[in-house]
Amino acid sequence: MHQLLKDKAGKALEPGLLAPDTSGMNFYRADPALADLMRIYLPEALFRHVEPHLDRLGQLAGGHLDECARLADRHTPILHQRDRFGRDVQWIEYHPAYRELERAAFGEFGIHAMSIRERILGWPHRYPVVAKHAFTFLFNQAEFGLGCPINVTDGCAKLLANFGSEELKTKYLDGLTQTDMGKLTQGGQFMTEKEGGSDVGTLTTRALPEGDHWRLHGEKWFCSNADAKVVMLLARPEGAAPGTRGVGLFLMPRFLDDGSQNHYRIVRLKDKLGTRSMASGEIKLEGAIAYAVGRLDRGFVQMAEMVNSSRLSNGVKSTALMRRAHHDAMTVAANRVVFGSRIIDLPLGRRQLMKIALATEQALSMSFMTADALDRAEAGSQDAAALLRILTPTLKFRATRDARKVCGDALEMRGGIGYIEEFATARLLRDAHLGSIWEGTGNIVALDALKRAVGRHGAESALAADLHARLDDSIDVPAGWRDRLRGLTDRAVSFARAVAARNENEAEARRATSLLYHAASAVQLAWEAARIHARRGDARRLLLSRLVVDHRLSAGDPFRLAENRVQDAIASHLLGERDVAMAEVGELVLAA
Ligand SMILES: Cc1cc2nc3c(=O)[nH]c(=O)nc-3n(C[C@H](O)[C@H](O)[C@H](O)COP(=O)(O)OP(=O)(O)OC[C@H]3O[C@@H](n4cnc5c(N)ncnc54)[C@H](O)[C@@H]3O)c2cc1C
């Protein structure tokens, strides 16, 4: 018999037991911050309407869908060249678990259509993007691979609705926004060619006019959701200018009106590190029939709309991976006993948990701040449009990078078995590495933030104005802390301007983008804390604001022995479950 150990609360501990994982956890109920943020952004009636659905998705994502995701990740799609009668009809075979994930995302919850079609889940209107991404966030905690088809189907429908002719809309919009699985036509977005993913202006796919349509010739090198029924792609009409100016936007159906396959071939599927459940292929266009969408000379600009909404979605999905990793790490730390203590009671274990939690909470706040800016921009606010312009690449840059580290750290928290594919941590880490590659690599989105959003559009002024307004609006937050945040906001904005002002500073674009992200999240966390405290008396998000400042916006002397008293007290509050009032939190936030 081994000796029974006791934790600080006197509960018996059993050394040597492997920690459980998150199986059976309801990811909505386990995440009060999500409900808090929804209550901030959504009107009361809408919140009351979505909450039971979020609760159900949270339960499915922590159980049945998670098991489906595990299976779909192991049993990857297979490309077939012929049907069983020997006809040259290409098709992709998916494991039933992937089909079940599709049924939940598209059929039951209709995540792809929420912001476009009315009456999804019984709500008479379209949902704001904030509400839609609450569903994205929960679903992707179970399954990240299908997150791409959901988002791209949504993006295709949006592009079509915004720029397509009435004829194209009549033909394709209903299928893209269907929740009836028999009528649904999923979307794809094929831009990347061998010549360039980042440098899209080099693409060589040609479009030749033929009657009321176009014929496409060329090759697309990375095509996720490879068998999508409706694809938005970029190609250069014959005789058009070089570079991105000469690129047109086209809609390419998988099937022609007579039911035959359009003239393009999936040459092979990619053998990927992550998102293995979802089929990404290489595609040869052999005279494929396609239709021009919007103005031909505005193809790239129009596609940029879809790219930007995908960048936001990527930020949310990377946040979902972090939250899942965070849940896993907390479950391990609270249950695994090492050297006679639970990991959560050991100083380095707590420090590791706080690092995981901080990046996750920052990303959560920034995701919904950005989604809200999109909702307000779509409602006509010019200020929100400028804010969105800078927040989108900033979120995409930092959250996708943080997800790599957070998922790696959570894997390590589980020890050796975290590295074993039976546990979700290995899959999370593999998936996390994709977020910062597609829809613009880290360098590309940092350059977008600095050179275009700041350098060309001056969008940092909108960010500064927004953050100052949030601080002015948070009078319950101690004045000293608000002053500190005002100063840091101004420094981050000035630094971004200085970097954007000179080409020689280009190598600092990533650092400047990170500083904008950290300053914005520190303010946003304080602003949220004031609101949550006013509603239910808990100001703990303000402690995260302090941690952002201490660990992301301050350069310390690496040789100085840290004074850990304040950090330990903050960790105790954040790792505990007790609500903490603003007075107590305020003292801690200002403590030296
Ligand atoms: C699993 C997966 C699925 C994908 N699905 C799709 C899809 O469905 N549709 C689609 O269109 N694409 C898709 N992509 C492609 C993806 O968007 C591109 O791979 C990505 O944009 C990078 O392009 P690239 O591979 O050509 O790399 P490159 O553009 O050649 O980049 C190589 C490196 O150069 C760096 N770089 C480029 N320009 C600069 C610069 N100016 N300054 C500094 N560094 C720079 C990049 O940051 C990168 O590190 C997918 C990719 C993956 C991995």
PDB file of N, CA, C and O in Angstrom, residues 208-231:
ATOM      1  N   LEU A 208      -9.674  32.461 -70.107  1.00  0.00           N
ATOM      2  CA  LEU A 208      -9.994  32.824 -71.489  1.00  0.00           C
ATOM      3  C   LEU A 208     -11.509  32.947 -71.619  1.00  0.00           C
ATOM      4  O   LEU A 208     -12.244  32.043 -71.195  1.00  0.00           O
ATOM      5  N   PRO A 209     -11.995  34.044 -72.219  1.00  0.00           N
ATOM      6  CA  PRO A 209     -13.452  34.223 -72.327  1.00  0.00           C
ATOM      7  C   PRO A 209     -14.055  33.251 -73.336  1.00  0.00           C
ATOM      8  O   PRO A 209     -13.437  32.923 -74.350  1.00  0.00           O
ATOM      9  N   GLU A 210     -15.281  32.781 -73.023  1.00  0.00           N
ATOM     10  CA  GLU A 210     -16.002  31.888 -73.943  1.00  0.00           C
ATOM     11  C   GLU A 210     -17.494  32.082 -73.664  1.00  0.00           C
ATOM     12  O   GLU A 210     -18.008  31.586 -72.656  1.00  0.00           O
ATOM     13  N   GLY A 211     -18.167  32.805 -74.519  1.00  0.00           N
ATOM     14  CA  GLY A 211     -19.596  33.060 -74.322  1.00  0.00           C
ATOM     15  C   GLY A 211     -19.850  33.773 -73.007  1.00  0.00           C
ATOM     16  O   GLY A 211     -19.178  34.759 -72.687  1.00  0.00           O
ATOM     17  N   ASP A 212     -20.772  33.219 -72.175  1.00  0.00           N
ATOM     18  CA  ASP A 212     -21.104  33.885 -70.911  1.00  0.00           C
ATOM     19  C   ASP A 212     -20.201  33.439 -69.759  1.00  0.00           C
ATOM     20  O   ASP A 212     -20.423  33.783 -68.614  1.00  0.00           O
ATOM     21  N   HIS A 213     -19.196  32.631 -70.079  1.00  0.00           N
ATOM     22  CA  HIS A 213     -18.317  32.154 -69.006  1.00  0.00           C
ATOM     23  C   HIS A 213     -16.849  32.257 -69.442  1.00  0.00           C
ATOM     24  O   HIS A 213     -16.547  32.815 -70.488  1.00  0.00           O
ATOM     25  N   TRP A 214     -15.986  31.691 -68.590  1.00  0.00           N
ATOM     26  CA  TRP A 214     -14.546  31.699 -68.861  1.00  0.00           C
ATOM     27  C   TRP A 214     -14.031  30.270 -68.778  1.00  0.00           C
ATOM     28  O   TRP A 214     -14.645  29.413 -68.130  1.00  0.00           O
ATOM     29  N   ARG A 215     -12.884  30.045 -69.422  1.00  0.00           N
ATOM     30  CA  ARG A 215     -12.197  28.753 -69.306  1.00  0.00           C
ATOM     31  C   ARG A 215     -10.869  28.988 -68.576  1.00  0.00           C
ATOM     32  O   ARG A 215     -10.113  29.899 -68.938  1.00  0.00           O
ATOM     33  N   LEU A 216     -10.609  28.153 -67.580  1.00  0.00           N
ATOM     34  CA  LEU A 216      -9.387  28.338 -66.779  1.00  0.00           C
ATOM     35  C   LEU A 216      -8.346  27.271 -67.114  1.00  0.00           C
ATOM     36  O   LEU A 216      -8.680  26.078 -67.235  1.00  0.00           O
ATOM     37  N   HIS A 217      -7.082  27.726 -67.222  1.00  0.00           N
ATOM     38  CA  HIS A 217      -5.968  26.808 -67.490  1.00  0.00           C
ATOM     39  C   HIS A 217      -4.844  27.131 -66.512  1.00  0.00           C
ATOM     40  O   HIS A 217      -4.451  28.303 -66.396  1.00  0.00           O
ATOM     41  N   GLY A 218      -4.324  26.129 -65.858  1.00  0.00           N
ATOM     42  CA  GLY A 218      -3.212  26.357 -64.938  1.00  0.00           C
ATOM     43  C   GLY A 218      -3.251  25.335 -63.813  1.00  0.00           C
ATOM     44  O   GLY A 218      -3.841  24.254 -63.943  1.00  0.00           O
ATOM     45  N   GLU A 219      -2.600  25.695 -62.712  1.00  0.00           N
ATOM     46  CA  GLU A 219      -2.519  24.735 -61.605  1.00  0.00           C
ATOM     47  C   GLU A 219      -2.608  25.467 -60.266  1.00  0.00           C
ATOM     48  O   GLU A 219      -1.969  26.508 -60.082  1.00  0.00           O
ATOM     49  N   LYS A 220      -3.393  24.925 -59.380  1.00  0.00           N
ATOM     50  CA  LYS A 220      -3.470  25.480 -58.019  1.00  0.00           C
ATOM     51  C   LYS A 220      -2.782  24.488 -57.079  1.00  0.00           C
ATOM     52  O   LYS A 220      -3.054  23.283 -57.119  1.00  0.00           O
ATOM     53  N   TRP A 221      -1.942  25.003 -56.230  1.00  0.00           N
ATOM     54  CA  TRP A 221      -0.938  24.191 -55.520  1.00  0.00           C
ATOM     55  C   TRP A 221      -1.383  23.772 -54.122  1.00  0.00           C
ATOM     56  O   TRP A 221      -0.957  22.758 -53.596  1.00  0.00           O
ATOM     57  N   PHE A 222      -2.217  24.567 -53.485  1.00  0.00           N
ATOM     58  CA  PHE A 222      -2.762  24.219 -52.158  1.00  0.00           C
ATOM     59  C   PHE A 222      -4.254  24.492 -52.192  1.00  0.00           C
ATOM     60  O   PHE A 222      -4.668  25.652 -52.186  1.00  0.00           O
ATOM     61  N   CYS A 223      -5.066  23.453 -52.218  1.00  0.00           N
ATOM     62  CA  CYS A 223      -6.516  23.629 -52.321  1.00  0.00           C
ATOM     63  C   CYS A 223      -7.181  22.866 -51.183  1.00  0.00           C
ATOM     64  O   CYS A 223      -7.407  21.653 -51.282  1.00  0.00           O
ATOM     65  N   SER A 224      -7.463  23.572 -50.098  1.00  0.00           N
ATOM     66  CA  SER A 224      -8.127  22.905 -48.979  1.00  0.00           C
ATOM     67  C   SER A 224      -9.598  22.721 -49.299  1.00  0.00           C
ATOM     68  O   SER A 224     -10.164  23.485 -50.074  1.00  0.00           O
ATOM     69  N   ASN A 225     -10.186  21.704 -48.681  1.00  0.00           N
ATOM     70  CA  ASN A 225     -11.548  21.288 -49.042  1.00  0.00           C
ATOM     71  C   ASN A 225     -11.565  21.033 -50.561  1.00  0.00           C
ATOM     72  O   ASN A 225     -12.414  21.560 -51.299  1.00  0.00           O
ATOM     73  N   ALA A 226     -10.651  20.167 -50.983  1.00  0.00           N
ATOM     74  CA  ALA A 226     -10.333  20.010 -52.408  1.00  0.00           C
ATOM     75  C   ALA A 226     -11.534  19.638 -53.267  1.00  0.00           C
ATOM     76  O   ALA A 226     -11.572  19.951 -54.449  1.00  0.00           O
ATOM     77  N   ASP A 227     -12.515  18.966 -52.673  1.00  0.00           N
ATOM     78  CA  ASP A 227     -13.686  18.564 -53.476  1.00  0.00           C
ATOM     79  C   ASP A 227     -14.873  19.503 -53.241  1.00  0.00           C
ATOM     80  O   ASP A 227     -16.029  19.125 -53.452  1.00  0.00           O
ATOM     81  N   ALA A 228     -14.576  20.737 -52.822  1.00  0.00           N
ATOM     82  CA  ALA A 228     -15.653  21.723 -52.598  1.00  0.00           C
ATOM     83  C   ALA A 228     -16.489  21.875 -53.866  1.00  0.00           C
ATOM     84  O   ALA A 228     -15.967  21.816 -54.977  1.00  0.00           O
ATOM     85  N   LYS A 229     -17.772  22.118 -53.669  1.00  0.00           N
ATOM     86  CA  LYS A 229     -18.683  22.205 -54.826  1.00  0.00           C
ATOM     87  C   LYS A 229     -18.652  23.588 -55.481  1.00  0.00           C
ATOM     88  O   LYS A 229     -18.983  23.729 -56.653  1.00  0.00           O
ATOM     89  N   VAL A 230     -18.288  24.600 -54.703  1.00  0.00           N
ATOM     90  CA  VAL A 230     -18.249  25.967 -55.235  1.00  0.00           C
ATOM     91  C   VAL A 230     -16.931  26.601 -54.794  1.00  0.00           C
ATOM     92  O   VAL A 230     -16.677  26.726 -53.593  1.00  0.00           O
ATOM     93  N   VAL A 231     -16.112  26.970 -55.788  1.00  0.00           N
ATOM     94  CA  VAL A 231     -14.785  27.481 -55.444  1.00  0.00           C
ATOM     95  C   VAL A 231     -14.638  28.927 -55.916  1.00  0.00           C
ATOM     96  O   VAL A 231     -15.033  29.268 -57.026  1.00  0.00           O
TER      97      VAL A 231
END
